[in-house]
Amino acid sequence: MTVLALDFETANERRDSACAVGLAWIEGGAVVRRESRLIRPSEMRFSPGNIRIHGILPADVRDAPEFPDAMAEFLPDLSRGLILAHNAGFDIGVLRASLGAYGLPVPGLAYLCTLQIARRVFPDPAGCGLGKVAGRLGIRFSHHDAGEDAYACAEIALAAVRETGADGVLGLTHALGMPVTAVPAGPPPPRERPGAVSARAVAAARAERAAPEPDLAFAMRGSTGNRYAIALERRPFGLYLRCSCLAGRNARRCRHVDAIVDGDVTDLLSGNLADVERLRRLIAAAPFGSRVMPERVRRIAAA
Ligand SMILES: [Zn+2]
């Protein structure tokens, strides 16, 4: 039986926003193959909190394949193998939600959670997060890179096999009395509602509405190294992002405003990531849709 570890990184709070996948195959008690791919999420919206975790920016995935193409070569192994994931509910959830988002059926899946394995075999008051367990076991990897995380997950399972004397990874289920979780094959899962957001995001949005509207301003580095100031203005017809670059001063769309609206903080000099997220929520709640661009604003103003 194929045994492989799986790890996803996501662009935002939605499960169907995978932006990277990592896989590591186990054979004969060792990791024998590692792969990782960048994925272009169908909605190019990156939350600063997620960027802080994995460091993947919209620009990194702009030319990457979308989920079905990125995953096509791996789905056969995932469907006939035993999947390992650290906090597997998350990664299996991303897999299912992403298949659903593209109207694809879910293959039969069988998985084991290495977080649960670690809690039984390597308990520690410091916790059993991937970085913590890997650190205690001396597994060297770079945390929050999908390929590296999958590798660490596989090594944790192998360490548990050695520790328990189990007969391979599948033998852990007997050694630990921990059954494999099986997901039956089925039709495409229902799409996440377009507005579906986590309870935490809803609470944040509520707090945002209750709070006075923030004065949002950003500093961006231009392609020639110039520093440009972007300020959010409230005009009678809605939100307006004014940029101090030449295009912006002429009320034309510019790449600096585009980047901020996309959540691409590659050239953000002001470092106020939370404000980028705040701006995103303001735009999402704005009556004129998800883009705040001078040309659009002009059209609305002229109408
Ligand atoms: Zn500009």
Coordinates of C-alpha atoms and ligand atoms in Angstrom, one line a residue:
M1 CA 0.0 0.0 0.0
T2 CA 1.2 3.5 -0.9
V3 CA 1.8 5.6 2.2
L4 CA 2.2 9.3 1.7
A5 CA 2.1 12.5 3.8
L6 CA 0.1 15.5 2.6
D7 CA 0.3 19.1 3.5
F8 CA -1.6 22.1 2.2
E9 CA -1.1 25.8 2.7
T10 CA -4.0 28.1 2.0
A11 CA -4.3 31.7 0.8
N12 CA -7.0 32.8 3.2
E13 CA -9.5 31.4 5.8
R14 CA -11.4 29.4 3.2
R15 CA -10.7 25.7 2.9
D16 CA -10.9 25.9 -0.9
S17 CA -8.1 28.4 -1.2
A18 CA -5.1 26.0 -1.4
C19 CA -2.0 27.9 -2.7
A20 CA 0.6 25.1 -2.1
V21 CA 0.7 21.4 -1.6
G22 CA 3.5 19.1 -0.4
L23 CA 3.7 15.4 -0.5
A24 CA 6.2 12.8 0.9
W25 CA 6.1 9.1 0.1
I26 CA 7.2 6.4 2.5
E27 CA 8.5 3.1 1.5
G28 CA 10.5 0.5 3.4
G29 CA 10.7 2.7 6.5
A30 CA 12.1 5.8 4.8
V31 CA 10.9 8.8 2.8
V32 CA 11.6 7.9 -0.8
R33 CA 10.1 10.8 -2.7
R34 CA 9.1 14.4 -2.0
E35 CA 7.1 16.8 -4.2
S36 CA 5.7 20.2 -3.8
R37 CA 3.7 22.5 -6.1
L38 CA 2.4 26.0 -6.0
I39 CA -1.4 26.3 -6.7
R40 CA -3.2 29.3 -8.0
P41 CA -6.4 29.7 -5.9
S42 CA -9.6 30.4 -7.9
E43 CA -10.0 33.5 -5.8
M44 CA -6.7 35.5 -5.7
R45 CA -7.2 36.8 -2.2
F46 CA -4.4 36.3 0.3
S47 CA -4.9 37.1 3.9
P48 CA -1.9 38.8 5.6
G49 CA -2.2 36.3 8.4
N50 CA -1.8 33.4 6.0
I51 CA 1.0 35.2 4.2
R52 CA 2.7 35.6 7.5
I53 CA 2.6 31.8 8.1
H54 CA 3.8 30.5 4.7
G55 CA 5.3 33.5 3.0
I56 CA 3.5 32.8 -0.4
L57 CA 2.4 35.9 -2.2
P58 CA -0.1 36.3 -5.0
A59 CA 2.8 37.0 -7.4
D60 CA 4.3 33.6 -6.6
V61 CA 1.2 31.7 -7.8
R62 CA 0.0 33.9 -10.6
D63 CA 1.3 31.5 -13.2
A64 CA 0.8 28.3 -11.2
P65 CA -1.8 25.7 -12.2
E66 CA -5.2 25.7 -10.5
F67 CA -6.1 22.9 -8.1
P68 CA -7.3 20.2 -10.5
D69 CA -4.2 20.6 -12.8
A70 CA -1.8 20.8 -9.9
M71 CA -3.2 17.8 -8.1
A72 CA -4.0 15.5 -11.1
E73 CA -0.7 13.6 -11.0
F74 CA -1.1 13.0 -7.2
L75 CA -4.8 12.1 -6.9
P76 CA -4.3 8.4 -7.9
D77 CA -1.8 7.9 -5.1
L78 CA -3.9 9.8 -2.6
S79 CA -7.0 7.8 -3.5
R80 CA -5.5 4.3 -3.3
G81 CA -2.9 5.0 -0.6
L82 CA -2.8 5.7 3.1
I83 CA -2.6 9.5 3.7
L84 CA -0.7 10.9 6.7
A85 CA -1.3 14.6 7.7
H86 CA -0.5 16.6 10.8
N87 CA -3.9 17.7 12.0
A88 CA -5.4 15.7 9.1
G89 CA -8.9 17.2 9.5
F90 CA -7.5 20.5 8.0
D91 CA -5.7 18.9 5.0
I92 CA -8.4 16.5 4.2
G93 CA -10.9 19.4 4.5
V94 CA -8.8 21.4 2.0
L95 CA -8.7 18.5 -0.4
R96 CA -12.5 17.9 -0.2
A97 CA -13.5 21.6 -0.3
S98 CA -11.2 22.2 -3.3
L99 CA -12.5 19.3 -5.2
G100 CA -16.0 20.5 -4.5
A101 CA -15.1 24.0 -5.6
Y102 CA -14.3 22.6 -9.0
G103 CA -17.3 20.3 -9.1
L104 CA -15.0 17.2 -8.9
P105 CA -16.1 14.0 -7.1
V106 CA -14.2 12.9 -4.0
P107 CA -12.3 9.7 -4.4
G108 CA -12.3 7.2 -1.5
L109 CA -9.7 8.4 1.0
A110 CA -8.0 6.7 4.0
Y111 CA -6.0 8.8 6.4
L112 CA -4.2 8.8 9.7
C113 CA -3.5 12.0 11.7
T114 CA 0.1 12.3 12.9
L115 CA -0.9 14.9 15.4
Q116 CA -3.0 12.2 17.2
I117 CA -0.2 9.7 16.7
A118 CA 2.3 12.2 18.3
R119 CA 0.0 12.9 21.2
R120 CA 0.1 9.2 22.1
V121 CA 3.7 8.3 21.3
F122 CA 5.5 11.6 22.0
P123 CA 3.4 13.5 24.5
D124 CA 4.9 16.7 25.9
P125 CA 3.5 19.6 27.9
A126 CA 4.8 21.9 25.2
G127 CA 2.3 20.4 22.8
C128 CA 2.5 18.4 19.6
G129 CA 2.4 20.9 16.8
L130 CA 4.4 19.9 13.8
G131 CA 7.3 22.2 14.6
K132 CA 7.4 21.2 18.3
V133 CA 7.4 17.4 17.6
A134 CA 9.8 17.6 14.8
G135 CA 12.1 19.8 16.9
R136 CA 12.0 17.2 19.8
L137 CA 12.7 14.4 17.4
G138 CA 15.6 16.2 15.7
I139 CA 13.9 16.3 12.3
R140 CA 15.4 19.1 10.3
F141 CA 13.0 20.9 8.1
S142 CA 11.8 24.4 7.2
H143 CA 8.4 24.9 8.8
H144 CA 5.4 26.1 6.7
D145 CA 6.8 25.1 3.4
A146 CA 4.3 22.6 2.2
G147 CA 6.9 20.1 0.9
E148 CA 9.0 20.4 4.0
D149 CA 5.9 20.1 6.3
A150 CA 4.9 16.9 4.5
Y151 CA 8.4 15.5 4.9
A152 CA 8.4 16.3 8.6
C153 CA 4.9 14.7 9.0
A154 CA 6.2 11.5 7.3
E155 CA 9.3 11.5 9.5
I156 CA 7.1 11.8 12.6
A157 CA 5.1 8.7 11.5
L158 CA 8.4 6.8 10.9
A159 CA 9.7 7.8 14.4
A160 CA 6.4 6.6 15.9
V161 CA 6.9 3.3 14.1
R162 CA 10.4 2.9 15.5
E163 CA 9.3 4.0 19.0
T164 CA 6.4 1.5 19.2
G165 CA 8.0 -1.3 17.2
A166 CA 4.9 -1.3 15.0
D167 CA 4.9 -3.2 11.8
G168 CA 5.1 -0.2 9.5
V169 CA 2.9 2.9 9.4
L170 CA -0.3 0.8 9.0
G171 CA 0.8 -1.3 12.0
L172 CA 0.6 1.9 14.1
T173 CA -3.2 1.6 13.9
H174 CA -3.0 -1.7 15.8
A175 CA -0.1 -0.6 18.1
L176 CA -2.0 2.5 19.1
G177 CA -5.6 1.2 18.8
M178 CA -6.2 4.1 16.4
P179 CA -8.3 3.2 13.3
V180 CA -7.6 4.6 9.9
T181 CA -10.3 7.2 9.0
A182 CA -12.0 6.3 5.8
V183 CA -13.8 8.9 3.6
P184 CA -16.0 7.1 1.1
A185 CA -15.9 8.0 -2.5
G186 CA -18.8 10.4 -3.3
P187 CA -20.2 13.2 -5.5
P188 CA -18.6 16.6 -5.4
P189 CA -19.0 18.1 -1.9
P190 CA -21.2 21.2 -1.8
R191 CA -19.3 24.3 -2.6
E192 CA -18.5 26.5 0.3
R193 CA -20.9 29.5 0.2
P194 CA -19.2 32.5 -1.5
G195 CA -19.5 34.4 1.7
A196 CA -18.6 31.5 3.9
V197 CA -16.0 32.7 6.4
S198 CA -14.8 31.5 9.7
A199 CA -16.5 32.6 12.9
R200 CA -13.4 34.5 13.8
A201 CA -13.5 36.5 10.6
V202 CA -17.2 37.3 11.2
A203 CA -16.4 38.5 14.7
A204 CA -13.5 40.6 13.4
A205 CA -15.9 42.1 10.8
R206 CA -18.4 42.9 13.5
A207 CA -15.8 44.6 15.6
E208 CA -14.7 46.5 12.5
R209 CA -18.2 47.9 12.0
A210 CA -18.5 48.9 15.6
A211 CA -15.2 50.7 15.6
P212 CA -14.7 54.1 13.9
E213 CA -13.7 53.8 10.3
P214 CA -10.0 53.6 10.1
D215 CA -7.8 56.0 8.3
L216 CA -5.9 53.7 6.0
A217 CA -2.6 54.7 4.5
F218 CA 0.2 52.6 3.0
A219 CA 3.7 53.1 1.6
M220 CA 4.6 51.0 -1.4
R221 CA 7.9 50.5 -3.2
G222 CA 7.7 51.2 -6.9
S223 CA 9.6 49.3 -9.6
T224 CA 12.3 51.9 -9.6
G225 CA 12.6 51.9 -5.9
N226 CA 10.5 55.1 -5.4
R227 CA 8.3 55.2 -2.4
Y228 CA 4.6 55.9 -3.1
A229 CA 1.9 56.8 -0.6
I230 CA -1.5 55.2 -1.0
A231 CA -4.4 56.7 1.0
L232 CA -8.0 55.5 1.3
E233 CA -10.5 58.3 0.8
R234 CA -14.2 58.2 1.2
R235 CA -15.8 60.0 -1.7
P236 CA -19.5 60.6 -2.2
F237 CA -19.6 57.6 -4.7
G238 CA -17.7 55.3 -2.4
L239 CA -14.1 54.2 -1.6
Y240 CA -11.2 55.6 -3.5
L241 CA -7.5 54.6 -3.2
R242 CA -5.3 57.5 -4.1
C243 CA -1.7 56.8 -5.0
S244 CA 1.0 59.4 -5.2
C245 CA 2.6 57.8 -8.4
L246 CA 2.2 59.5 -11.7
A247 CA -0.6 57.3 -12.8
G248 CA -2.4 57.7 -9.5
R249 CA -2.1 61.4 -9.6
N250 CA -3.8 61.3 -13.0
A251 CA -6.6 59.2 -11.6
R252 CA -5.4 56.2 -13.5
R253 CA -5.2 52.6 -12.3
C254 CA -1.7 51.8 -11.0
R255 CA 0.0 48.6 -10.0
H256 CA 0.5 49.9 -6.5
V257 CA -3.2 50.1 -5.8
D258 CA -3.8 46.8 -7.6
A259 CA -1.2 45.1 -5.4
I260 CA -2.8 46.5 -2.2
V261 CA -6.3 45.5 -3.3
D262 CA -5.0 42.0 -4.2
G263 CA -3.3 41.7 -0.8
D264 CA 0.1 41.5 -2.5
V265 CA 2.4 42.9 0.2
T266 CA 5.7 42.2 -1.6
D267 CA 6.4 45.9 -1.9
L268 CA 4.6 47.1 1.1
L269 CA 7.1 49.4 3.0
S270 CA 4.8 50.5 5.7
G271 CA 4.5 47.0 7.2
N272 CA 0.9 47.5 8.3
L273 CA -0.4 44.0 7.3
A274 CA -3.4 44.3 9.5
D275 CA -4.5 47.4 7.6
V276 CA -4.3 45.5 4.3
E277 CA -6.7 43.0 5.8
R278 CA -8.9 45.8 7.1
L279 CA -8.9 47.4 3.6
R280 CA -10.0 44.1 2.1
R281 CA -13.0 43.8 4.4
L282 CA -14.0 47.4 3.7
I283 CA -13.8 46.7 -0.1
A284 CA -15.8 43.5 0.4
A285 CA -18.5 45.4 2.2
A286 CA -18.5 48.3 -0.3
P287 CA -21.5 48.7 -2.6
F288 CA -19.5 48.8 -5.8
G289 CA -17.9 45.4 -5.5
S290 CA -14.5 44.1 -4.9
R291 CA -12.3 46.5 -6.7
V292 CA -11.5 50.1 -5.9
M293 CA -9.9 51.5 -8.9
P294 CA -9.7 55.1 -10.1
E295 CA -11.1 54.2 -13.6
R296 CA -14.0 52.4 -12.1
V297 CA -14.7 55.2 -9.6
R298 CA -14.6 57.7 -12.5
R299 CA -17.1 55.6 -14.4
I300 CA -19.4 55.4 -11.4
A301 CA -19.0 59.1 -10.8
A302 CA -19.9 59.9 -14.4
A303 CA -22.9 57.6 -14.4
Ligands
ZN1 ZN 0.6 54.0 -7.9

